[in-house]
CSV table of C-alpha atoms in Angstrom, one decimal:
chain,number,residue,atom,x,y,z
A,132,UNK,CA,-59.7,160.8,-16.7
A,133,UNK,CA,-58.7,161.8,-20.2
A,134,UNK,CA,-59.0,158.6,-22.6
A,135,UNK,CA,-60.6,156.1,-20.5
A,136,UNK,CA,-64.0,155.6,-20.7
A,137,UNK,CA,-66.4,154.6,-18.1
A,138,UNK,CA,-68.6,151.6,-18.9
A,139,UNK,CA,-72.2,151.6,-18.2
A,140,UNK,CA,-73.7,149.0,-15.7
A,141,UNK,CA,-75.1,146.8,-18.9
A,142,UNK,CA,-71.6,147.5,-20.9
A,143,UNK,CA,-70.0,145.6,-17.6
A,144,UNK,CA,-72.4,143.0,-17.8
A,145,UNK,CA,-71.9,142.7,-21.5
A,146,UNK,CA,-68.1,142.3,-20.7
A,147,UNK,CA,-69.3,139.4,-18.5
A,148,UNK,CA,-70.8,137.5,-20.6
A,149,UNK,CA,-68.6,137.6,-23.3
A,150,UNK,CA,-65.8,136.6,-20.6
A,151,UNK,CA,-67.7,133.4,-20.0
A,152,UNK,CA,-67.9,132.5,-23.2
A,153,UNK,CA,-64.3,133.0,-24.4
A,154,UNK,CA,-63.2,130.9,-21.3
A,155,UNK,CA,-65.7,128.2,-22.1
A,156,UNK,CA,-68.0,128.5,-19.3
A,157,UNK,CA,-70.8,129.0,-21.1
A,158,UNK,CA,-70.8,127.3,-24.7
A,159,UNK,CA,-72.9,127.8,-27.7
A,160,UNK,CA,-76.7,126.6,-27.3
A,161,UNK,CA,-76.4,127.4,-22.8
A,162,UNK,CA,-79.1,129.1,-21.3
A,163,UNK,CA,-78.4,132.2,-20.0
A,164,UNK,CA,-80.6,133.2,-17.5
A,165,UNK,CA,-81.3,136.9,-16.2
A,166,UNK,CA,-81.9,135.6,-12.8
A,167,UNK,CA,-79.1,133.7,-12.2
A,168,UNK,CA,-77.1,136.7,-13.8
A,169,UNK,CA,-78.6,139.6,-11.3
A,170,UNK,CA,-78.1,137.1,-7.9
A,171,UNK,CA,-74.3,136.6,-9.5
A,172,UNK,CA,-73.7,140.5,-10.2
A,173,UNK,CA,-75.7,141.5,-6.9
A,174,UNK,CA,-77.4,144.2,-9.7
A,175,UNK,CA,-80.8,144.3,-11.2
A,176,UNK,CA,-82.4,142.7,-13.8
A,177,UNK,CA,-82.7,145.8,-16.3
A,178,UNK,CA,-79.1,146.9,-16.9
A,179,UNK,CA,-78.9,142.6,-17.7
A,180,UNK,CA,-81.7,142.8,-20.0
A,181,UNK,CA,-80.2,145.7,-22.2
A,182,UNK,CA,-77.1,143.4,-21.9
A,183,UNK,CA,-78.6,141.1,-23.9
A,184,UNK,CA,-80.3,143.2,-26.4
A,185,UNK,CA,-76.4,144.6,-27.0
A,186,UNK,CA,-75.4,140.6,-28.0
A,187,UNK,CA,-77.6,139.7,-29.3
A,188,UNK,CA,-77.8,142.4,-32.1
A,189,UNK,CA,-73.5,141.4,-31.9
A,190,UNK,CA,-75.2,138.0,-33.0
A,191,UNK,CA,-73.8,136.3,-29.8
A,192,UNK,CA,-77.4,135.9,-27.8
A,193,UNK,CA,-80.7,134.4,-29.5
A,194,UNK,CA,-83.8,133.9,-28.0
A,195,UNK,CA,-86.8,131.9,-28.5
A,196,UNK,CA,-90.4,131.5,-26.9
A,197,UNK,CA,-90.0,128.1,-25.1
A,198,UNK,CA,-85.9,128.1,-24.7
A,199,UNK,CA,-85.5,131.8,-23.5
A,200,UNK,CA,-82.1,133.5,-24.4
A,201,UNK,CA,-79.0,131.3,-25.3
A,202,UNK,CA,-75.6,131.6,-26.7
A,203,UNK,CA,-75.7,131.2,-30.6
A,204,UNK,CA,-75.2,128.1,-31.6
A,205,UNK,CA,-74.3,127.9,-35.7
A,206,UNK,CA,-74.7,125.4,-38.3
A,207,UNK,CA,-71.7,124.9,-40.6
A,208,UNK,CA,-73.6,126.8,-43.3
A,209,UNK,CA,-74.2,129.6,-40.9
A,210,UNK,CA,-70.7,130.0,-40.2
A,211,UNK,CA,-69.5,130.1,-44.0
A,212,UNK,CA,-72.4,132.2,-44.7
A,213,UNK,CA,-71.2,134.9,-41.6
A,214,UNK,CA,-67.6,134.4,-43.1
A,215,UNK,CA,-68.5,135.3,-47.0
A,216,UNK,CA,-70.3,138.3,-45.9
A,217,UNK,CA,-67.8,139.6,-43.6
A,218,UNK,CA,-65.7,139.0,-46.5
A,219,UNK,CA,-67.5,140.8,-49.2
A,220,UNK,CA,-68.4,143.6,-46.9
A,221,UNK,CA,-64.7,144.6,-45.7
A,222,UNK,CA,-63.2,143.8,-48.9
A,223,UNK,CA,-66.1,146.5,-50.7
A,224,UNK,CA,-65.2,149.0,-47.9
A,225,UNK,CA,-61.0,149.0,-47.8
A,226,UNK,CA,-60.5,148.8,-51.5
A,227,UNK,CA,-63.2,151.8,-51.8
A,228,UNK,CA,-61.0,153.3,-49.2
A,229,UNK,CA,-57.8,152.3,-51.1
A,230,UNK,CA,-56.5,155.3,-52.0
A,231,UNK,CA,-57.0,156.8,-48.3
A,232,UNK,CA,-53.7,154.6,-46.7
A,233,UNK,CA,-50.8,156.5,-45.9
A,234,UNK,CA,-47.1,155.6,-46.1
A,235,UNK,CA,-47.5,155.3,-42.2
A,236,UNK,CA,-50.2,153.4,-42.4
A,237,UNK,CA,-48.8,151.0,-44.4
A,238,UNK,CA,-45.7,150.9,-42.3
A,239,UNK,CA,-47.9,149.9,-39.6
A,240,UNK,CA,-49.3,147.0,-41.3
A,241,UNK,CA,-45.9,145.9,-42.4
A,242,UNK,CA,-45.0,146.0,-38.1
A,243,UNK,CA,-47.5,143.7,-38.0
A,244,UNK,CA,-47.1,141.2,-40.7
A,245,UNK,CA,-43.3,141.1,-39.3
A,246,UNK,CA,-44.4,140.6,-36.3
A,247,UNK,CA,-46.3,137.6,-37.6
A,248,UNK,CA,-43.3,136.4,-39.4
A,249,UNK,CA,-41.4,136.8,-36.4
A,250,UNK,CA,-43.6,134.4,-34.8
A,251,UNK,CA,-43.7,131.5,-37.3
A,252,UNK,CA,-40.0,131.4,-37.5
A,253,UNK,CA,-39.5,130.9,-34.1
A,254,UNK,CA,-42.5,129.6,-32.6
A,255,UNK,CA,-42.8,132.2,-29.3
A,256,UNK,CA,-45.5,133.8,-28.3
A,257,UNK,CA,-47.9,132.5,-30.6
A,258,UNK,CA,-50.9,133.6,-28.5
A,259,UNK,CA,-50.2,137.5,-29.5
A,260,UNK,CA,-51.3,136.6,-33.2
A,261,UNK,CA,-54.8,137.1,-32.1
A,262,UNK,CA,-53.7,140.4,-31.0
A,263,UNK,CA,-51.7,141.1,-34.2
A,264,UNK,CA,-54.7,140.1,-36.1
A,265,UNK,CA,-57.0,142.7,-34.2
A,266,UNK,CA,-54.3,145.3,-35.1
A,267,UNK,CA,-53.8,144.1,-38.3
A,268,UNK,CA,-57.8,144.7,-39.2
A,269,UNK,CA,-58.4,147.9,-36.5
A,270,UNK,CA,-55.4,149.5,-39.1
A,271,UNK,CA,-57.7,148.6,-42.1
A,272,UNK,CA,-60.5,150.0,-40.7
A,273,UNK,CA,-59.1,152.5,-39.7
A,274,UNK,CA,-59.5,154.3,-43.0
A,275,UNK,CA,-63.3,153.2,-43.2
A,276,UNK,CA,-65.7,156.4,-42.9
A,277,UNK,CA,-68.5,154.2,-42.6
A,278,UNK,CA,-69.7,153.2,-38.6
A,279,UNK,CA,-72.8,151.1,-40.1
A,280,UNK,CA,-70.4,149.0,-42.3
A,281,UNK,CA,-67.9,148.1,-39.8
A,282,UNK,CA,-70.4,147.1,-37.1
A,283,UNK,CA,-71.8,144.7,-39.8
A,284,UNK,CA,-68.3,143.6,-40.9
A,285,UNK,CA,-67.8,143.2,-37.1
A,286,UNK,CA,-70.6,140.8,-36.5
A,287,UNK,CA,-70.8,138.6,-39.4
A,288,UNK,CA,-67.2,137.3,-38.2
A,289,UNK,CA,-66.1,138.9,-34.7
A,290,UNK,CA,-69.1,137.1,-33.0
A,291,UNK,CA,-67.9,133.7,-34.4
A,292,UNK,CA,-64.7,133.5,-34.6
A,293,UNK,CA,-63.6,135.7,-31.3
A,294,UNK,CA,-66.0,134.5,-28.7
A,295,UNK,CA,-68.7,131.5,-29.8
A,296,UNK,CA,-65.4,129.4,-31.4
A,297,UNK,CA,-62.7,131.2,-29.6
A,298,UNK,CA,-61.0,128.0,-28.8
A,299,UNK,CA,-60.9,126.7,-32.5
A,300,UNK,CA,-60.3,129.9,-34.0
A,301,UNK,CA,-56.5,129.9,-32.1
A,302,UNK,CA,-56.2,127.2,-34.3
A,303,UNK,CA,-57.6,127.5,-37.2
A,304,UNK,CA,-54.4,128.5,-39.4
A,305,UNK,CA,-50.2,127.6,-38.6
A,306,UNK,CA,-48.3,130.8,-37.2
A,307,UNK,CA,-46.8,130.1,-40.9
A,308,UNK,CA,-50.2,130.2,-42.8
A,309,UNK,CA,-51.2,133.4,-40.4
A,310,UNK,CA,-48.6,135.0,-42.0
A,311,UNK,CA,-48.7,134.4,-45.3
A,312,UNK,CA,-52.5,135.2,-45.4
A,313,UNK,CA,-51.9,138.8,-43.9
A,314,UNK,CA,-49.0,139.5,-46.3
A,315,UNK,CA,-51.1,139.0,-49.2
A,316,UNK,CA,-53.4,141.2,-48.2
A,317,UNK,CA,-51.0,143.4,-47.3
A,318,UNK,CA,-49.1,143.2,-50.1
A,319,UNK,CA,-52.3,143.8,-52.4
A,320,UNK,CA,-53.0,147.4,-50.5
A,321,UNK,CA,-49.5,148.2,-51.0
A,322,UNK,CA,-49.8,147.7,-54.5
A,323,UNK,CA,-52.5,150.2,-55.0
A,324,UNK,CA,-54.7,147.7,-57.2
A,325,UNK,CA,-57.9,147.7,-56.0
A,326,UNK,CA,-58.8,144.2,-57.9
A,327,UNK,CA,-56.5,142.4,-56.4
A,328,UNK,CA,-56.9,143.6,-53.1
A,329,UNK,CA,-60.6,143.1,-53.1
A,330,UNK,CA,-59.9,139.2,-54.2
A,331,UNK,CA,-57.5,138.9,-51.2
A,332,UNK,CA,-59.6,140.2,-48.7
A,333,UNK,CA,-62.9,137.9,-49.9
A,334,UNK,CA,-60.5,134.5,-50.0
A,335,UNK,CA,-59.2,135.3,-46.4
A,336,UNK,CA,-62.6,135.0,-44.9
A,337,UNK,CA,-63.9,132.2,-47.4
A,338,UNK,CA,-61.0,130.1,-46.3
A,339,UNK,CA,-61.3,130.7,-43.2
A,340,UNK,CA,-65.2,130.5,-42.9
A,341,UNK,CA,-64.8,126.9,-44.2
A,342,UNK,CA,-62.3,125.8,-41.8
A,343,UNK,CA,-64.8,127.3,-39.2
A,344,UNK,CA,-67.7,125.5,-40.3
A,345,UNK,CA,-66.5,122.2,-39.5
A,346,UNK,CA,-67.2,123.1,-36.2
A,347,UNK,CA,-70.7,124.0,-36.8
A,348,UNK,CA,-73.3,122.4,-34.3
A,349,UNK,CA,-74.9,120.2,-37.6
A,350,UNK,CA,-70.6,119.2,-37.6
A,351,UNK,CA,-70.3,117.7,-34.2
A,352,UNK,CA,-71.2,114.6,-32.4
């Protein structure tokens, strides 16, 4: 079928895993265990194993001689240091890409940020915002000839703040606040001014990579 693609065995169990840990059932610093995993899925061991190897270079799994593989588990510094780099790198990459938005590009981005708006003023619906902020930053990189650059913009903040604190992350910032820090950044690449747009995009993930951190494992009793 045109457009839908077919996920390989250890892209399913990927999918999986990622499921339990955005619904809480496994948390950062659980075990997970290949065994348990193939008896569960009723599959083999080696579409699992390459499974891991596909989170854990997403920064999701670690692994270590006497614990085995486990869910990350960050430190508060971790977190900021994940959030500053995603930061840096995304800012570097849409303002060098600046000039490369169309008018319907930004027409799409100003969809979004309404949408947003739409949201904080009357208080619906405020689980789409995660969704609004995926299209809000799929739009940015969008315009990003670079695959190497967005995987790592991808990981130093994705990881964090979409799956291993999923359940903070909804909450990090008010509808109002969500708004207001997508409009500036919006309003910076409408304006053309690469400065400006560069210094938005770097204080969007420093602000939030230090609301993040408070939820670091060195944070919480």
């Amino acid at each position: 079928m045109i457009g839908i693609k077919k996920l390989t065995y250890s892209e399913q169990v990927a999918e999986y895993i990622k499921r339990l840990i955005l619904e809480g059932e496994l948390s950062p610093g659980d075990q997970v265990k290949e065994v348990v995993l193939s008896k569960t899925l009723g599959i083999s061991r080696a579409p699992i194993r390459e499974a891991m190897q596909m989170l854990s270079r997403e920064g999701l799994i670690c692994f270590e001689p006497q614990k085995g593989k486990y869910v990350a588990a960050l430190t508060a510094k971790q977190i900021e240091d994940s959030y500053f780099t995603g930061g840096v790198l995304e800012a570097a990459a849409v303002t060098q890409a600046i000039s490369l938005y169309s008018d319907e590009d930004l027409s799409n981005l100003k969809e979004v940020v309404e949408g947003m708006r739409q949201i904080a003023e009357t208080g619906e619906n405020e689980k789409s915002l995660a969704e609004l902020d995926n299209a809000f930053h799929n739009i940015l990189f969008s315009r990003i000839n670079n695959e190497l650059l967005i995987e790592l913009c991808r990981r130093s903040c994705q990881g964090i703040s979409k799956f291993l604190l999923y359940r903070y992350w909804i909450n990090l910032f008010t509808p109002q606040e969500v708004y207001e820090r997508h409009n500036l950044i919006f309003e910076a690449l409408e304006s053309k001014k690469s400065s400006r747009l560069e210094k938005a995009i770097r204080k969007h993930y420093v602000d939030s990579g230090k609301r993040m951190a408070r939820h670091g494992v060195d944070r919480q009793e």
